[in-house]
mmCIF file of C-alpha atoms and ligand atoms in Angstrom:
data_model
loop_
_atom_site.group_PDB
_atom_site.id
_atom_site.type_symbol
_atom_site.label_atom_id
_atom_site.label_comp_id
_atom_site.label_asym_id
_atom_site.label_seq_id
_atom_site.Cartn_x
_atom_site.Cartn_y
_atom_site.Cartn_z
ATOM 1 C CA UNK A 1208 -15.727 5.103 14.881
ATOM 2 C CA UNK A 1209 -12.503 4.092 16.110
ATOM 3 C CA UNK A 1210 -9.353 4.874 14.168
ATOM 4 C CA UNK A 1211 -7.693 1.870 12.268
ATOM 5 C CA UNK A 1212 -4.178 2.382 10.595
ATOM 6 C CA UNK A 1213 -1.680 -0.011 8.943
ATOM 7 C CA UNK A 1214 1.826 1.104 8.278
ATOM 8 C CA UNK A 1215 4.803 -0.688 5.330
ATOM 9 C CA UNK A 1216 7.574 -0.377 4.216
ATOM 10 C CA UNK A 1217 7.200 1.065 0.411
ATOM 11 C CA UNK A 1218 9.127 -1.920 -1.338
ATOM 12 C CA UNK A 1219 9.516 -5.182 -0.101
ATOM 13 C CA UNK A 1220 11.470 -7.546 -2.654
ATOM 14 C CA UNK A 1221 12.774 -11.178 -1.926
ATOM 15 C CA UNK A 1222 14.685 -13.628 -3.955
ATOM 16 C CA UNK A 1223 17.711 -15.821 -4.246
ATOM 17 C CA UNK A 1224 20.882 -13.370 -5.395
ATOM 18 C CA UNK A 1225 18.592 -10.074 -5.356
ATOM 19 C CA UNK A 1226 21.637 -8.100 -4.103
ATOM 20 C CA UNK A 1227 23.307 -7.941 -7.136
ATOM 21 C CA UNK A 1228 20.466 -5.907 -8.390
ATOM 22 C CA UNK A 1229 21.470 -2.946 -5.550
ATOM 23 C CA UNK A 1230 22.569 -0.877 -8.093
ATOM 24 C CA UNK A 1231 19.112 -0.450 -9.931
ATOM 25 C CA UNK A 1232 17.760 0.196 -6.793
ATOM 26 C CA UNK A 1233 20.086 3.138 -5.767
ATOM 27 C CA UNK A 1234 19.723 4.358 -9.033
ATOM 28 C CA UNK A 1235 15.787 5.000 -7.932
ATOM 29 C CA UNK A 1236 16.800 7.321 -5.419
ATOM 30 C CA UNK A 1237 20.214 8.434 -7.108
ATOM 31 C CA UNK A 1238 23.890 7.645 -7.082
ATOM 32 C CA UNK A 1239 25.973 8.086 -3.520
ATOM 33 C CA UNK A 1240 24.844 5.382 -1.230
ATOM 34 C CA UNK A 1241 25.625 5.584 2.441
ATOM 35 C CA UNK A 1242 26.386 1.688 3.525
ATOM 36 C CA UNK A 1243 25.723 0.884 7.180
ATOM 37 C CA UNK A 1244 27.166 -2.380 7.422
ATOM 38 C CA UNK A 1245 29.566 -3.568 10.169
ATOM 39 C CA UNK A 1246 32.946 -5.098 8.322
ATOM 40 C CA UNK A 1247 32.040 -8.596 8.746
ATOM 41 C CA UNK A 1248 28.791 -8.339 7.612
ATOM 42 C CA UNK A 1249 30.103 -6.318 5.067
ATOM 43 C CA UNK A 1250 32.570 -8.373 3.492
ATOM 44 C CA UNK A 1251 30.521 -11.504 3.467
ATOM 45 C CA UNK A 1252 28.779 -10.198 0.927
ATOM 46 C CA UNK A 1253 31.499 -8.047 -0.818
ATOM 47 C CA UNK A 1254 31.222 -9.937 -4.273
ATOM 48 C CA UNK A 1255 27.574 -9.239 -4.183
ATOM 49 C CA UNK A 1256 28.309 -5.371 -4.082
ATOM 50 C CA UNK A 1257 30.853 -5.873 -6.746
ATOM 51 C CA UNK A 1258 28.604 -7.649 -9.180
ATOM 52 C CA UNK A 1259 25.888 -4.788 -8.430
ATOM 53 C CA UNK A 1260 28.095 -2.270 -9.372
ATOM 54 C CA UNK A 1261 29.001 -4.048 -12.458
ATOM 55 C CA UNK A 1262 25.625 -4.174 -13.372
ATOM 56 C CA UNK A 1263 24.757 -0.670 -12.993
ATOM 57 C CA UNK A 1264 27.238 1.858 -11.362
ATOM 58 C CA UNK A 1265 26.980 4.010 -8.796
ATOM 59 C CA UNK A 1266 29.027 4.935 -5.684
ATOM 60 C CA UNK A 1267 29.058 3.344 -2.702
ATOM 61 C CA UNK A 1268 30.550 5.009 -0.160
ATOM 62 C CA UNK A 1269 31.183 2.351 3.253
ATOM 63 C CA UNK A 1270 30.125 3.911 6.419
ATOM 64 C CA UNK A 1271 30.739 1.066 8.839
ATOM 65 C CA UNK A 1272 29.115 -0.050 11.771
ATOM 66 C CA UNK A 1273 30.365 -0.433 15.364
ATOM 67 C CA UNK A 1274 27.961 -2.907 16.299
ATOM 68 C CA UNK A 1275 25.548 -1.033 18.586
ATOM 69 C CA UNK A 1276 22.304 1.249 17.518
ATOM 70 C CA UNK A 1277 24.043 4.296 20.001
ATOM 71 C CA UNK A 1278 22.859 7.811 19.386
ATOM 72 C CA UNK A 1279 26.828 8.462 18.846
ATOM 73 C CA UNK A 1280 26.973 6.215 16.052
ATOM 74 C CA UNK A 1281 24.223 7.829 14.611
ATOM 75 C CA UNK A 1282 25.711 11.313 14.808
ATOM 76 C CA UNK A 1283 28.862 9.670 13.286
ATOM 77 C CA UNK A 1284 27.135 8.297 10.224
ATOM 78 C CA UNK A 1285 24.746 11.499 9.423
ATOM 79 C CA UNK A 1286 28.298 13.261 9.586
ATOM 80 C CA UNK A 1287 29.330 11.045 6.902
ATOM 81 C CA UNK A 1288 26.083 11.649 4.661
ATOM 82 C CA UNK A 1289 26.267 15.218 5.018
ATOM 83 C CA UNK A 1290 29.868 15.215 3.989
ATOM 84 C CA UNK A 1291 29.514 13.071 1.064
ATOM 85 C CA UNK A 1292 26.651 13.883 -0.110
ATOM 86 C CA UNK A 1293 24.669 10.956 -0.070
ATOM 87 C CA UNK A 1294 21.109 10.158 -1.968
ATOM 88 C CA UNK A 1295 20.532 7.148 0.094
ATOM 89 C CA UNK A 1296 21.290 4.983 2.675
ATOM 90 C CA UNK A 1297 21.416 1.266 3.067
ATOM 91 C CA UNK A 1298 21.667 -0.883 6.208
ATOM 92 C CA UNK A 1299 23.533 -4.087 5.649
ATOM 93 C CA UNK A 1300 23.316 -6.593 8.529
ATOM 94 C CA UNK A 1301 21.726 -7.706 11.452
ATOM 95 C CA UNK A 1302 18.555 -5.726 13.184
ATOM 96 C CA UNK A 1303 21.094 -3.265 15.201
ATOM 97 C CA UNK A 1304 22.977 -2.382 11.835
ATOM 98 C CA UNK A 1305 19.465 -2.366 10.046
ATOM 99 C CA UNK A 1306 18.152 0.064 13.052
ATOM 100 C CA UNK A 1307 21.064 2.577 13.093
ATOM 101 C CA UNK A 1308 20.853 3.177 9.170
ATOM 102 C CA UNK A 1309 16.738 3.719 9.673
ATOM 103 C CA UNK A 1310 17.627 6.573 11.909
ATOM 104 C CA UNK A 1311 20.260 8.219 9.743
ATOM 105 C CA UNK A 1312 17.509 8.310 6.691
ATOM 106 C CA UNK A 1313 15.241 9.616 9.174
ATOM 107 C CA UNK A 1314 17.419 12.543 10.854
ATOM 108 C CA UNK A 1315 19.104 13.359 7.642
ATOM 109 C CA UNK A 1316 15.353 13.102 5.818
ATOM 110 C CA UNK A 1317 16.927 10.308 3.005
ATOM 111 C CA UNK A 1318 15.446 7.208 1.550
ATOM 112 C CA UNK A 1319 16.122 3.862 3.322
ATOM 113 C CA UNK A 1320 17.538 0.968 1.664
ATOM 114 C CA UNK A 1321 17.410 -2.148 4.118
ATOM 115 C CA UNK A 1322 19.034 -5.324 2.987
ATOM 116 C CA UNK A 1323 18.833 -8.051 6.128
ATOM 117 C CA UNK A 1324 21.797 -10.649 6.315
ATOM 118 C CA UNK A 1325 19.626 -13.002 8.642
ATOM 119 C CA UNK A 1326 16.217 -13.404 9.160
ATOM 120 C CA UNK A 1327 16.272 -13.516 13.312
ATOM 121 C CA UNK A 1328 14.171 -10.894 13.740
ATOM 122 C CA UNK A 1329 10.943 -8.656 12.928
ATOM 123 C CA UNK A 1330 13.196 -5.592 12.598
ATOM 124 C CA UNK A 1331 13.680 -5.262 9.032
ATOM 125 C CA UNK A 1332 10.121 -3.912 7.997
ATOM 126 C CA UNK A 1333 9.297 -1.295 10.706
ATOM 127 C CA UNK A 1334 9.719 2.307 10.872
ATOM 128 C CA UNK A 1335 10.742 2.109 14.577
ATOM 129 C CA UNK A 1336 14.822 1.874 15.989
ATOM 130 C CA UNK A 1337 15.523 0.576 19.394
ATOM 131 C CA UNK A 1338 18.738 3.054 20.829
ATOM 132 C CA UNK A 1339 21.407 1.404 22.847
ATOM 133 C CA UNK A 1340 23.593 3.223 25.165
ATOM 134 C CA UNK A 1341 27.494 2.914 25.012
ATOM 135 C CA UNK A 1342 27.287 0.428 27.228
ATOM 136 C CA UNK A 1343 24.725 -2.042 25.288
ATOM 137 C CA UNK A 1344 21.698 -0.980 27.921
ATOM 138 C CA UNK A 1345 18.528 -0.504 26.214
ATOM 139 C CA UNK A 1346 17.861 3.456 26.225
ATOM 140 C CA UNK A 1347 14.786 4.409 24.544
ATOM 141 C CA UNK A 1348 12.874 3.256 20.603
ATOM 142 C CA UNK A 1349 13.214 6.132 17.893
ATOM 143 C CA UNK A 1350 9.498 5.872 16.168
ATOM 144 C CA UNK A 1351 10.078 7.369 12.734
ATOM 145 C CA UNK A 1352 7.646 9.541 10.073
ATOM 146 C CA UNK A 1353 8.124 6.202 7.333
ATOM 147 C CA UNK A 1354 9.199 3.149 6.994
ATOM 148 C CA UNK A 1355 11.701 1.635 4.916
ATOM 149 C CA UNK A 1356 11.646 2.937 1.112
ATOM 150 C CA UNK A 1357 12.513 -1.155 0.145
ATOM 151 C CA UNK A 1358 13.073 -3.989 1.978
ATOM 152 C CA UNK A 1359 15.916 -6.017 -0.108
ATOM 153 C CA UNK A 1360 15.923 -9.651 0.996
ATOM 154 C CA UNK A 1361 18.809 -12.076 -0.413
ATOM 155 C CA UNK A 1362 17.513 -15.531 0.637
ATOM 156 C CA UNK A 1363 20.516 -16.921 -1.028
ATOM 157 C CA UNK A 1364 22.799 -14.926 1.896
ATOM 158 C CA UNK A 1365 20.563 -15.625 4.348
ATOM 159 C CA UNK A 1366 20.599 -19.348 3.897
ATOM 160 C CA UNK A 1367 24.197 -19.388 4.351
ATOM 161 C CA UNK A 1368 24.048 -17.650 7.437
ATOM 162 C CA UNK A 1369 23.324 -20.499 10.501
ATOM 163 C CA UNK A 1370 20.583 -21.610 11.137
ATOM 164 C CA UNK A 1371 20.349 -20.947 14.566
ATOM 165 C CA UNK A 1372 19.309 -17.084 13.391
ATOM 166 C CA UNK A 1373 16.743 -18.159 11.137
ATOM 167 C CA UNK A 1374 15.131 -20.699 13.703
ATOM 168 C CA UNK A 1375 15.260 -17.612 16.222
ATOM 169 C CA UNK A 1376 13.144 -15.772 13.811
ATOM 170 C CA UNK A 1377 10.858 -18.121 14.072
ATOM 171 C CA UNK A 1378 10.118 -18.043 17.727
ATOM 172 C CA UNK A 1379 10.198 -13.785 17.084
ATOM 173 C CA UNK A 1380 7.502 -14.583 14.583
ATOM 174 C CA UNK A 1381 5.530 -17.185 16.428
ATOM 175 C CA UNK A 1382 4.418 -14.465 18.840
ATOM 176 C CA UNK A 1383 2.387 -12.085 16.401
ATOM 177 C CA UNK A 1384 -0.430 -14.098 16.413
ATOM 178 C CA UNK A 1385 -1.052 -14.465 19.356
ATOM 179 C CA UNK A 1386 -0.183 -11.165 20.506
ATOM 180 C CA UNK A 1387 -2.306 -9.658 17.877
ATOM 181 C CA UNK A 1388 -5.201 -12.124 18.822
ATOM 182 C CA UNK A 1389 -4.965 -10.327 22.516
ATOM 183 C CA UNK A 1390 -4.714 -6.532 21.048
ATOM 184 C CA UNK A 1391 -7.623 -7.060 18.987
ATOM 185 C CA UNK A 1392 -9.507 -8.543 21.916
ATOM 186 C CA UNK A 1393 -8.350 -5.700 23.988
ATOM 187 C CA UNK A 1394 -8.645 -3.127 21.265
ATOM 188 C CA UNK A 1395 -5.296 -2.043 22.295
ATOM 189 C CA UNK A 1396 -3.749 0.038 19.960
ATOM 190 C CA UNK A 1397 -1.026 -0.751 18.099
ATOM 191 C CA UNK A 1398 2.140 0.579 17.064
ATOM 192 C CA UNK A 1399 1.546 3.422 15.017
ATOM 193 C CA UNK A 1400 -1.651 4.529 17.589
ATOM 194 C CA UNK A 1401 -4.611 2.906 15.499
ATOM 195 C CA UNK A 1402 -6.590 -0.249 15.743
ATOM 196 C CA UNK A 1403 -5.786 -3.468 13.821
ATOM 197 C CA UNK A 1404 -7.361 -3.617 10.478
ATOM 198 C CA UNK A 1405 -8.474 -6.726 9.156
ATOM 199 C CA UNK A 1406 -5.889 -7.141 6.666
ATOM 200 C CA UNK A 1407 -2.676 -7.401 9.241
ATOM 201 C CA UNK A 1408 -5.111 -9.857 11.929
ATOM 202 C CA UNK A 1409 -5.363 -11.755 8.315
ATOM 203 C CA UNK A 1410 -1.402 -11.356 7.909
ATOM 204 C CA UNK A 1411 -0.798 -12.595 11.960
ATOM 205 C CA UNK A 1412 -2.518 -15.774 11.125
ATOM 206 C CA UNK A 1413 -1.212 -16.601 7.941
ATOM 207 C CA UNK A 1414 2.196 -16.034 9.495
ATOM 208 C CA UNK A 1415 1.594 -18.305 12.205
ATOM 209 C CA UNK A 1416 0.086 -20.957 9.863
ATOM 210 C CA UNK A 1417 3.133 -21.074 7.392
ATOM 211 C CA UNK A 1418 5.467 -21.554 10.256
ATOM 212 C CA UNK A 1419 3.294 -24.596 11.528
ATOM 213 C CA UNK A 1420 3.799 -25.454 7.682
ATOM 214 C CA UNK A 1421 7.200 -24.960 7.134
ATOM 215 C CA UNK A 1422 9.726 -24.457 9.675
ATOM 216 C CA UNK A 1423 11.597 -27.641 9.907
ATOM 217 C CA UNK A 1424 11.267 -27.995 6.280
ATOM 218 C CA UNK A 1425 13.170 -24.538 6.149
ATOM 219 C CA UNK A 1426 15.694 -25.150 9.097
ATOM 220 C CA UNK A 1427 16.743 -28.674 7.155
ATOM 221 C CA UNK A 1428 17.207 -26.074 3.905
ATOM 222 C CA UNK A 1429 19.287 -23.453 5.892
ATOM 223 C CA UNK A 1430 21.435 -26.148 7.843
ATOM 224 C CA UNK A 1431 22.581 -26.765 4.477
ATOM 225 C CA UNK A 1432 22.926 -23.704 2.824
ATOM 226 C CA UNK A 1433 20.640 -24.025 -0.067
ATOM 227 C CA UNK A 1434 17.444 -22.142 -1.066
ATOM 228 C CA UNK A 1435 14.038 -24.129 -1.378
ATOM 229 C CA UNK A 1436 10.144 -23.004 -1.250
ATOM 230 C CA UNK A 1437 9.912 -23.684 2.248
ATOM 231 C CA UNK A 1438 12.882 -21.809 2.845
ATOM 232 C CA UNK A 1439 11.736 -18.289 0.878
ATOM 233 C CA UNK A 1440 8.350 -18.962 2.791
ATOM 234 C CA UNK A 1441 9.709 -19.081 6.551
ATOM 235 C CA UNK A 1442 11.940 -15.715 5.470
ATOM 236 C CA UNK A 1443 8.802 -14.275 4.467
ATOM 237 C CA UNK A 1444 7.187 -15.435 7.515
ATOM 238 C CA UNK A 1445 9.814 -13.639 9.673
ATOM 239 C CA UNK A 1446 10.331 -10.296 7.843
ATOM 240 C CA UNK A 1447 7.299 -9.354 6.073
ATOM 241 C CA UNK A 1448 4.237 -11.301 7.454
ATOM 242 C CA UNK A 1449 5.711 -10.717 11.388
ATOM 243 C CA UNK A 1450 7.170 -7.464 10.738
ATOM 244 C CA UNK A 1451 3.806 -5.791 9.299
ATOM 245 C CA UNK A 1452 1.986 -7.960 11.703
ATOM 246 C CA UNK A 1453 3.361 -6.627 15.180
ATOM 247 C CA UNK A 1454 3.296 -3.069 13.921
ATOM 248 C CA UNK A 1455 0.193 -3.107 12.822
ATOM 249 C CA UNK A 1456 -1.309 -5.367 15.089
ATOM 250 C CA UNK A 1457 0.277 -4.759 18.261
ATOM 251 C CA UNK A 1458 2.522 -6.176 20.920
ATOM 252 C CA UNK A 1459 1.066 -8.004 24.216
ATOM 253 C CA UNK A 1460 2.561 -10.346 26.823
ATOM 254 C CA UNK A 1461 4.698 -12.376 24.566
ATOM 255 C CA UNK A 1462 7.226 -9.355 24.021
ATOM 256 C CA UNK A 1463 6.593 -8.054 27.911
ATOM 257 C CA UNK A 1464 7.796 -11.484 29.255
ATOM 258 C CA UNK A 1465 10.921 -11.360 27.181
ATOM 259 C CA UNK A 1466 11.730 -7.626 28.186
ATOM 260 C CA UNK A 1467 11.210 -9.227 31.769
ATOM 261 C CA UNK A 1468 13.772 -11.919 30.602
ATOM 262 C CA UNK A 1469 16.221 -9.858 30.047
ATOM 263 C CA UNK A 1470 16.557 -8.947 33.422
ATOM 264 C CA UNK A 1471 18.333 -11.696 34.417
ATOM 265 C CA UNK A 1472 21.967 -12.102 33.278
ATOM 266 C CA UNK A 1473 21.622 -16.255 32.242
ATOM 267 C CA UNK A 1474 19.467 -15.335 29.557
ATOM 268 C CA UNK A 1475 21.544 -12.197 27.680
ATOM 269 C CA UNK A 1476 23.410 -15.178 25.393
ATOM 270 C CA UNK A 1477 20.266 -16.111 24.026
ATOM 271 C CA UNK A 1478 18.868 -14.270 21.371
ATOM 272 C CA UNK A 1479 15.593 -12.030 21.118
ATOM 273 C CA UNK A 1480 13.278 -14.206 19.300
ATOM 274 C CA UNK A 1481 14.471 -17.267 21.628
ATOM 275 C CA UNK A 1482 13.411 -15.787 24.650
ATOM 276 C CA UNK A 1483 10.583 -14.241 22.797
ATOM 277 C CA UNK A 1484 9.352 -18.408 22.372
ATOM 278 C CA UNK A 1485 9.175 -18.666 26.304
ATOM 279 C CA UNK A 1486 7.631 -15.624 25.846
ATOM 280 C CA UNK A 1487 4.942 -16.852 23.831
ATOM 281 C CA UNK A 1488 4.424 -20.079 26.087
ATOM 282 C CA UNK A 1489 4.004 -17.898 29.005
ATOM 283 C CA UNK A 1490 1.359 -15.780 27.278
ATOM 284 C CA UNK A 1491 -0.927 -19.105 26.344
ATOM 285 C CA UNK A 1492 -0.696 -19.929 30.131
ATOM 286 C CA UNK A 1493 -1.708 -16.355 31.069
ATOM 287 C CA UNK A 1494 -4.653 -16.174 29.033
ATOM 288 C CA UNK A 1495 -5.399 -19.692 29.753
ATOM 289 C CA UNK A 1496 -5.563 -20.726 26.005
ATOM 290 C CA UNK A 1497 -7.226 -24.290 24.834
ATOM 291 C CA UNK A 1498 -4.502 -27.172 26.307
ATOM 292 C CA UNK A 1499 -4.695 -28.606 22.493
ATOM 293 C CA UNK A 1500 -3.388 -24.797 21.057
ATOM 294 C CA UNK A 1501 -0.680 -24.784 24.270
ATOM 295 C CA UNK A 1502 0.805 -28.442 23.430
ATOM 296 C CA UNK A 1503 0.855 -27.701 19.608
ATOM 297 C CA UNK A 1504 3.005 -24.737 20.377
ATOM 298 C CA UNK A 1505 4.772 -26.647 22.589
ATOM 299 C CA UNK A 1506 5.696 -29.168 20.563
ATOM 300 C CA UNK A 1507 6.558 -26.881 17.284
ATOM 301 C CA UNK A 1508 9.117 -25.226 19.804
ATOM 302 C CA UNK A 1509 10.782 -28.365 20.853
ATOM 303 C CA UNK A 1510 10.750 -29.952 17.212
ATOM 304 C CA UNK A 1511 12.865 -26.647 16.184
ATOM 305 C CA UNK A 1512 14.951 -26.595 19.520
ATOM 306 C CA UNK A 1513 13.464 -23.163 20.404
ATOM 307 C CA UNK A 1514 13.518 -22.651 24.502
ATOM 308 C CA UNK A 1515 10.358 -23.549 26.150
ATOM 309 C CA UNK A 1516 11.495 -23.180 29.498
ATOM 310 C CA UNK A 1517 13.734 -21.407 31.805
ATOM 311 C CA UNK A 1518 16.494 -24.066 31.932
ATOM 312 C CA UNK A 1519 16.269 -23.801 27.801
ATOM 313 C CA UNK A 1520 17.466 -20.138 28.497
ATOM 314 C CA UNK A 1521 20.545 -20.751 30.768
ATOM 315 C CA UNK A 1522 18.469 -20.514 34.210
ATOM 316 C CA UNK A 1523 19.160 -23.501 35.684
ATOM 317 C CA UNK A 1524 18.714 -22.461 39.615
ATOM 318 C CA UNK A 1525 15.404 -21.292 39.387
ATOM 319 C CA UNK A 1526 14.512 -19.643 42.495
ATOM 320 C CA UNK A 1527 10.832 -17.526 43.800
ATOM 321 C CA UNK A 1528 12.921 -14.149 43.405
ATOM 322 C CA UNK A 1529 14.443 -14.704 40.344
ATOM 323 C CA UNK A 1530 10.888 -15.776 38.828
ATOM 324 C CA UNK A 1531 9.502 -12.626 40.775
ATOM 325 C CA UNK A 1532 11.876 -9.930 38.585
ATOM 326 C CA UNK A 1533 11.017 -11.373 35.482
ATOM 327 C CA UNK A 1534 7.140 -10.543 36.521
ATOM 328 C CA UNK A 1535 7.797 -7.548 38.025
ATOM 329 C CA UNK A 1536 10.032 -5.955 34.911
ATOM 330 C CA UNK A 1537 7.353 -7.973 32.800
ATOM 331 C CA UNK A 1538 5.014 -5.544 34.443
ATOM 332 C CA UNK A 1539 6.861 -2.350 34.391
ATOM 333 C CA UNK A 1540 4.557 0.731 33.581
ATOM 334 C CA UNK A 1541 4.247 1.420 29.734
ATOM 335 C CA UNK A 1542 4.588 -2.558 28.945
ATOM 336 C CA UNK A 1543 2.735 -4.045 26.528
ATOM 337 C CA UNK A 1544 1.315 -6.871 28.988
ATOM 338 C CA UNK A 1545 -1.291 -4.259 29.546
ATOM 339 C CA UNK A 1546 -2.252 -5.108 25.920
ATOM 340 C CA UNK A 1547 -3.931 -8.044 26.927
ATOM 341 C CA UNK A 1548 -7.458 -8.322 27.291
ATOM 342 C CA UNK A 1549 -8.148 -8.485 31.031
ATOM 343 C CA UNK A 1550 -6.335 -7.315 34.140
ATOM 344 C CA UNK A 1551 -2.952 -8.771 34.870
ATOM 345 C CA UNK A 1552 -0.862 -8.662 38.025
ATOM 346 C CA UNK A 1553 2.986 -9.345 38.962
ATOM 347 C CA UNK A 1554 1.083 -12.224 41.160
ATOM 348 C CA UNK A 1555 -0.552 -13.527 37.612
ATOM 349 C CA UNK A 1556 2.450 -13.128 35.661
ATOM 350 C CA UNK A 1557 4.601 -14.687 38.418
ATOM 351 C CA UNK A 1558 1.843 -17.878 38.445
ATOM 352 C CA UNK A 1559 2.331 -18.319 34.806
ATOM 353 C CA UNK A 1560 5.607 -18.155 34.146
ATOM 354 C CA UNK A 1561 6.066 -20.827 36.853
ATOM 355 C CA UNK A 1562 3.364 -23.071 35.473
ATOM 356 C CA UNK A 1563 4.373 -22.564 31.595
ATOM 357 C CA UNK A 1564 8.135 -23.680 33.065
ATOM 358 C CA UNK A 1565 6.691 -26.938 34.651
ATOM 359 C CA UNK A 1566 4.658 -27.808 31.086
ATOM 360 C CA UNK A 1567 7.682 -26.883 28.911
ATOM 361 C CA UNK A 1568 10.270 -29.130 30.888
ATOM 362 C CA UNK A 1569 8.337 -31.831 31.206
ATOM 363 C CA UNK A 1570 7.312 -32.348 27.359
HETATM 364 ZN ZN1 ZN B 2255 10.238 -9.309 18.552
#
């Protein structure tokens, strides 16, 4: 029989002003916490650490963050933890800041504290890093022995971050459905080297059903910096339900398009889960999905403002060549396009990006 596997963090907690229950946390694992947590990020949420160590002391010991997952940043922080002893580490921040203090635990064999400022990504969940070079390049993805020991999510801090982050989670999160729809078709495996079980196909589709539900209830909340039920759902939605739903389900051409993206330089202001969102538009057209499920995707996009189209993603010449290295990188050997459940080509990848870019810009 084949080998089915689902991977989690240990812990995953959510609620408006959770931080300033840190210290009870750390206290779990023992007293000197390592903080990865660039100074920004940091100090936006300074009163929160305060109030936590109020609460219940221990010692927090700031490690900064210089804004890239490098493997010299890493050495730099498991320096730190060495020196000072440290029981734990937490990563405070976006997914780069939440990646680099996932390694540290790892190399330095420590529990991981994760505590997400936005919700723009899947990152916060896995037990996977993606390593930078110095010069922001993508170099390779760390795959670790665990995931995170608890997932800490403040939905009071992340509803005062903009919304434009949380909305970009969305389109991150709108993919691992579909993706996990093809992997299961494919029986691809997924992250951790197993097939899907039933319980994170079940998790894919309730996390694209609550953002069908919810999102512009959520974006509305966010916009103006208040908590609702909508709100705590769509964070959900785009840490837990996505997060355990692409690791355990798998990535497929959703994710490969957007690596393919990435090639060109008009896209690299946009964030991951917006180009993930042409991404996902791309993979419907490729798999030739019902027109009713490609306009209702269509349409969720544009109601959100996520891109649904090239020109949506700062290509506004859009030429054969430039169209052709997105396929071809889309394509690359080792990408997850192969995921899908039939043979694809650059030529097939090539034909629907161009035809997904004609449907999206003329909704
Ligand atoms: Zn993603």
């Amino acid at each position: 029989m084949m080998k089915k596997v689902l991977i989690s963090p240990a812990k995953y907690l959510q609620g408006n002003n959770e931080l300033s229950n840190l210290g009870s946390y750390v206290r779990g694992f023992g007293y000197n916490a390592l903080l990865v947590a660039s100074t920004d990020d940091q100090e936006r949420v300074q009163h929160h650490l305060d109030e936590a160590n109020e609460k219940e002391n221990f010692n927090l010991i700031y490690g900064g963050f210089n804004t890239e997952c490098t493997k010299k940043e890493i050495e730099r922080l498991r320096r730190m933890c060495a020196k000072d002893n440290c029981d734990v580490i937490i990563g405070l921040g976006g997914g780069k800041a939440l990646d680099t203090a996932k390694a540290v635990g790892h190399f330095e064999n420590k529990p991981v504290i994760v505590v997400p400022t936005i919700a723009s990504t899947d990152a916060p969940c896995s037990g996977l890093a993606v390593i930078y070079t110095e010069h922001g390049e993508f170099e390779e993805y760390i795959f670790f022995k665990r995931n995170p020991d608890l997932v800490l999510v403040d939905t009071g801090i992340i509803a005062k971050a903009p919304s434009r982050f949380l909305v970009a989670g969305m389109g991150d999160a709108l993919s691992t459905y579909f993706e996990a729809r093809s992997c299961a078709k494919a029986y691809a495996n997924n992250i951790p080297g197993g097939k899907s079980t039933l319980a994170a196909l079940a998790i894919a589709k309730l996390c694209y059903e609550t953002l069908l539900a919810d999102s512009l209830k959520a974006k509305a909340a966010c916009d103006n910096n208040v908590v609702t039920a909508a709100l705590e759902n769509i964070i959900e939605a785009n840490i837990l339900l996505s997060g355990l739903g692409f690791e355990s389900s798998g990535l497929a051409a959703a994710h490969a398009i957007h690596n393919g993206l990435t090639v060109l330089e008009e896209t690299h202001h946009y964030f991951h889960g917006e180009k993930v969102s042409f991404g996902v538009i791309v993979h419907l057209v490729l798999e030739n999905a019902p027109s009713e499920e490609l306009n209702k995707v269509l349409h969720y996009c544009q109601s959100l403002g996520l891109p649904v189209c090239l020109k949506d993603l700062g290509v506004t010449d859009v030429t054969t060549e430039k169209v052709m290295e997105i396929a071809k990188a889309a394509c690359a050997e080792g990408e997850t396009i192969y995921n899908m459940p039939f043979d694809v080509t650059v030529e097939d990848v090539y034909a629907a990006i161009i035809t997904a870019d004609e449907l999206g810009g003329s909704i």
